[in-house]
Amino acid sequence: MRSPKQPAKLTMLLLLALLLFCYGVGNVHCSTIHENRVDLQALLDFQQGIASDPQGALSNWNTTTHFCHWNGVNCTTTPPFRVTQLKLSGWNLAGQITSSLGNLTFLAYLDLSGNNFVGPLPVIGHLQQLRHFL
């Protein structure tokens, strides 16, 4: 006959295994689940427009790190996380500003000063929260 403690032990072991798996024992990183694919894709599209990043400022802009932890990106504090600030000043980035920035509909602060962007500024009319643009 099984002890009543057996199911509890099994449950604890399964929870421990899941936690270890999520914290990197396996190849999955639970912190990289992106609840907001629109903002993620907008930032990745913006990154594609960057032709030169001499200081490696965007080096952690990849899907193994949650976009709210990327250099220069600030987000809301609760899920689904939305980009509220993009502070990319003084990094000597060169390239074009892609229209995908217009999809960051919670963006309130945008600082692209001190870079070498070329081409026209895309329409960013969907940025109704934007209060500061440098």
CSV table of C-alpha atoms in Angstrom, one decimal:
chain,number,residue,atom,x,y,z
A,1,MET,CA,0.0,0.0,0.0
A,2,ARG,CA,1.3,3.5,-1.0
A,3,SER,CA,1.9,6.1,1.6
A,4,PRO,CA,-0.2,9.3,1.3
A,5,LYS,CA,3.1,11.2,1.2
A,6,GLN,CA,4.1,9.5,-2.2
A,7,PRO,CA,1.9,11.8,-4.4
A,8,ALA,CA,3.2,14.9,-2.6
A,9,LYS,CA,6.8,13.8,-3.1
A,10,LEU,CA,6.2,13.1,-6.8
A,11,THR,CA,4.6,16.5,-7.2
A,12,MET,CA,7.5,18.2,-5.6
A,13,LEU,CA,10.0,16.4,-7.7
A,14,LEU,CA,8.1,17.3,-10.9
A,15,LEU,CA,8.0,21.0,-9.8
A,16,LEU,CA,11.7,21.0,-9.0
A,17,ALA,CA,12.5,19.4,-12.4
A,18,LEU,CA,10.4,22.0,-14.1
A,19,LEU,CA,12.1,24.9,-12.3
A,20,LEU,CA,15.5,23.6,-13.1
A,21,PHE,CA,14.5,23.2,-16.7
A,22,CYS,CA,13.3,26.8,-16.8
A,23,TYR,CA,16.4,28.2,-15.2
A,24,GLY,CA,18.7,26.9,-18.0
A,25,VAL,CA,19.5,23.3,-17.2
A,26,GLY,CA,17.9,22.5,-20.5
A,27,ASN,CA,18.1,24.6,-23.7
A,28,VAL,CA,14.9,26.5,-22.9
A,29,HIS,CA,15.0,29.9,-21.2
A,30,CYS,CA,11.6,30.7,-19.7
A,31,SER,CA,12.4,34.4,-19.4
A,32,THR,CA,12.4,34.7,-23.1
A,33,ILE,CA,8.8,34.0,-23.7
A,34,HIS,CA,7.5,37.1,-25.5
A,35,GLU,CA,3.9,37.9,-24.5
A,36,ASN,CA,3.8,40.7,-27.0
A,37,ARG,CA,4.9,39.6,-30.5
A,38,VAL,CA,3.9,43.0,-32.1
A,39,ASP,CA,6.5,45.0,-30.1
A,40,LEU,CA,9.1,42.2,-30.4
A,41,GLN,CA,8.7,42.2,-34.2
A,42,ALA,CA,8.7,46.0,-34.4
A,43,LEU,CA,12.1,46.1,-32.6
A,44,LEU,CA,13.6,43.3,-34.7
A,45,ASP,CA,12.5,45.1,-37.8
A,46,PHE,CA,14.0,48.3,-36.6
A,47,GLN,CA,17.2,46.4,-35.9
A,48,GLN,CA,17.2,45.2,-39.5
A,49,GLY,CA,17.4,48.8,-40.7
A,50,ILE,CA,20.6,49.3,-38.7
A,51,ALA,CA,23.6,49.0,-41.1
A,52,SER,CA,26.3,49.8,-38.6
A,53,ASP,CA,26.5,49.4,-34.8
A,54,PRO,CA,30.1,50.2,-34.0
A,55,GLN,CA,29.7,50.1,-30.2
A,56,GLY,CA,27.7,46.8,-30.2
A,57,ALA,CA,24.8,48.6,-28.5
A,58,LEU,CA,22.2,46.3,-30.0
A,59,SER,CA,24.3,43.1,-29.3
A,60,ASN,CA,21.7,41.7,-26.9
A,61,TRP,CA,18.8,42.4,-29.3
A,62,ASN,CA,18.0,38.8,-29.9
A,63,THR,CA,15.3,36.3,-29.0
A,64,THR,CA,17.3,34.6,-26.3
A,65,THR,CA,16.8,37.7,-24.1
A,66,HIS,CA,13.4,39.2,-23.4
A,67,PHE,CA,13.1,42.5,-25.4
A,68,CYS,CA,12.3,44.4,-22.2
A,69,HIS,CA,15.9,43.6,-21.2
A,70,TRP,CA,17.5,44.8,-24.4
A,71,ASN,CA,19.8,47.8,-24.3
A,72,GLY,CA,17.9,51.0,-24.6
A,73,VAL,CA,14.4,49.5,-24.2
A,74,ASN,CA,12.1,50.1,-21.3
A,75,CYS,CA,8.7,48.5,-20.9
A,76,THR,CA,5.5,48.5,-18.9
A,77,THR,CA,5.9,46.7,-15.6
A,78,THR,CA,3.1,44.2,-16.0
A,79,PRO,CA,2.3,41.6,-18.8
A,80,PRO,CA,1.7,41.9,-21.6
A,81,PHE,CA,4.9,43.9,-21.6
A,82,ARG,CA,4.8,46.9,-23.9
A,83,VAL,CA,7.7,49.1,-25.0
A,84,THR,CA,7.3,52.6,-23.5
A,85,GLN,CA,10.8,54.0,-24.0
A,86,LEU,CA,13.4,53.6,-26.6
A,87,LYS,CA,16.6,55.4,-25.6
A,88,LEU,CA,19.3,54.9,-28.3
A,89,SER,CA,21.1,58.2,-28.1
A,90,GLY,CA,24.8,58.6,-28.7
A,91,TRP,CA,25.5,55.0,-29.9
A,92,ASN,CA,26.6,56.0,-33.5
A,93,LEU,CA,24.1,53.7,-35.0
A,94,ALA,CA,23.8,54.1,-38.8
A,95,GLY,CA,21.1,53.1,-41.2
A,96,GLN,CA,17.5,53.8,-41.8
A,97,ILE,CA,14.6,54.3,-39.3
A,98,THR,CA,12.1,51.7,-40.3
A,99,SER,CA,8.4,52.3,-40.3
A,100,SER,CA,8.0,49.4,-37.8
A,101,LEU,CA,8.6,51.8,-35.0
A,102,GLY,CA,5.0,53.0,-35.6
A,103,ASN,CA,3.8,49.6,-34.3
A,104,LEU,CA,5.1,50.4,-30.8
A,105,THR,CA,1.8,51.9,-29.8
A,106,PHE,CA,2.7,52.4,-26.1
A,107,LEU,CA,5.9,54.3,-26.9
A,108,ALA,CA,6.0,57.5,-25.0
A,109,TYR,CA,9.7,58.4,-25.2
A,110,LEU,CA,11.9,58.0,-28.3
A,111,ASP,CA,15.5,59.2,-28.3
A,112,LEU,CA,17.5,58.5,-31.5
A,113,SER,CA,19.8,61.5,-31.2
A,114,GLY,CA,23.6,61.2,-31.6
A,115,ASN,CA,23.3,58.6,-34.4
A,116,ASN,CA,23.8,58.6,-38.1
A,117,PHE,CA,20.4,57.7,-39.6
A,118,VAL,CA,19.7,58.4,-43.2
A,119,GLY,CA,16.6,58.6,-45.3
A,120,PRO,CA,13.2,60.0,-44.6
A,121,LEU,CA,11.5,59.7,-41.2
A,122,PRO,CA,8.7,57.2,-41.6
A,123,VAL,CA,5.2,57.9,-40.7
A,124,ILE,CA,4.7,57.3,-37.0
A,125,GLY,CA,1.1,58.4,-36.7
A,126,HIS,CA,0.1,55.4,-34.6
A,127,LEU,CA,2.3,56.6,-31.7
A,128,GLN,CA,-0.4,58.4,-29.9
A,129,GLN,CA,1.3,58.0,-26.5
A,130,LEU,CA,4.6,59.6,-27.8
A,131,ARG,CA,5.4,62.6,-25.6
A,132,HIS,CA,9.2,63.0,-26.2
A,133,PHE,CA,11.0,62.6,-29.5
A,134,LEU,CA,14.6,63.5,-29.8
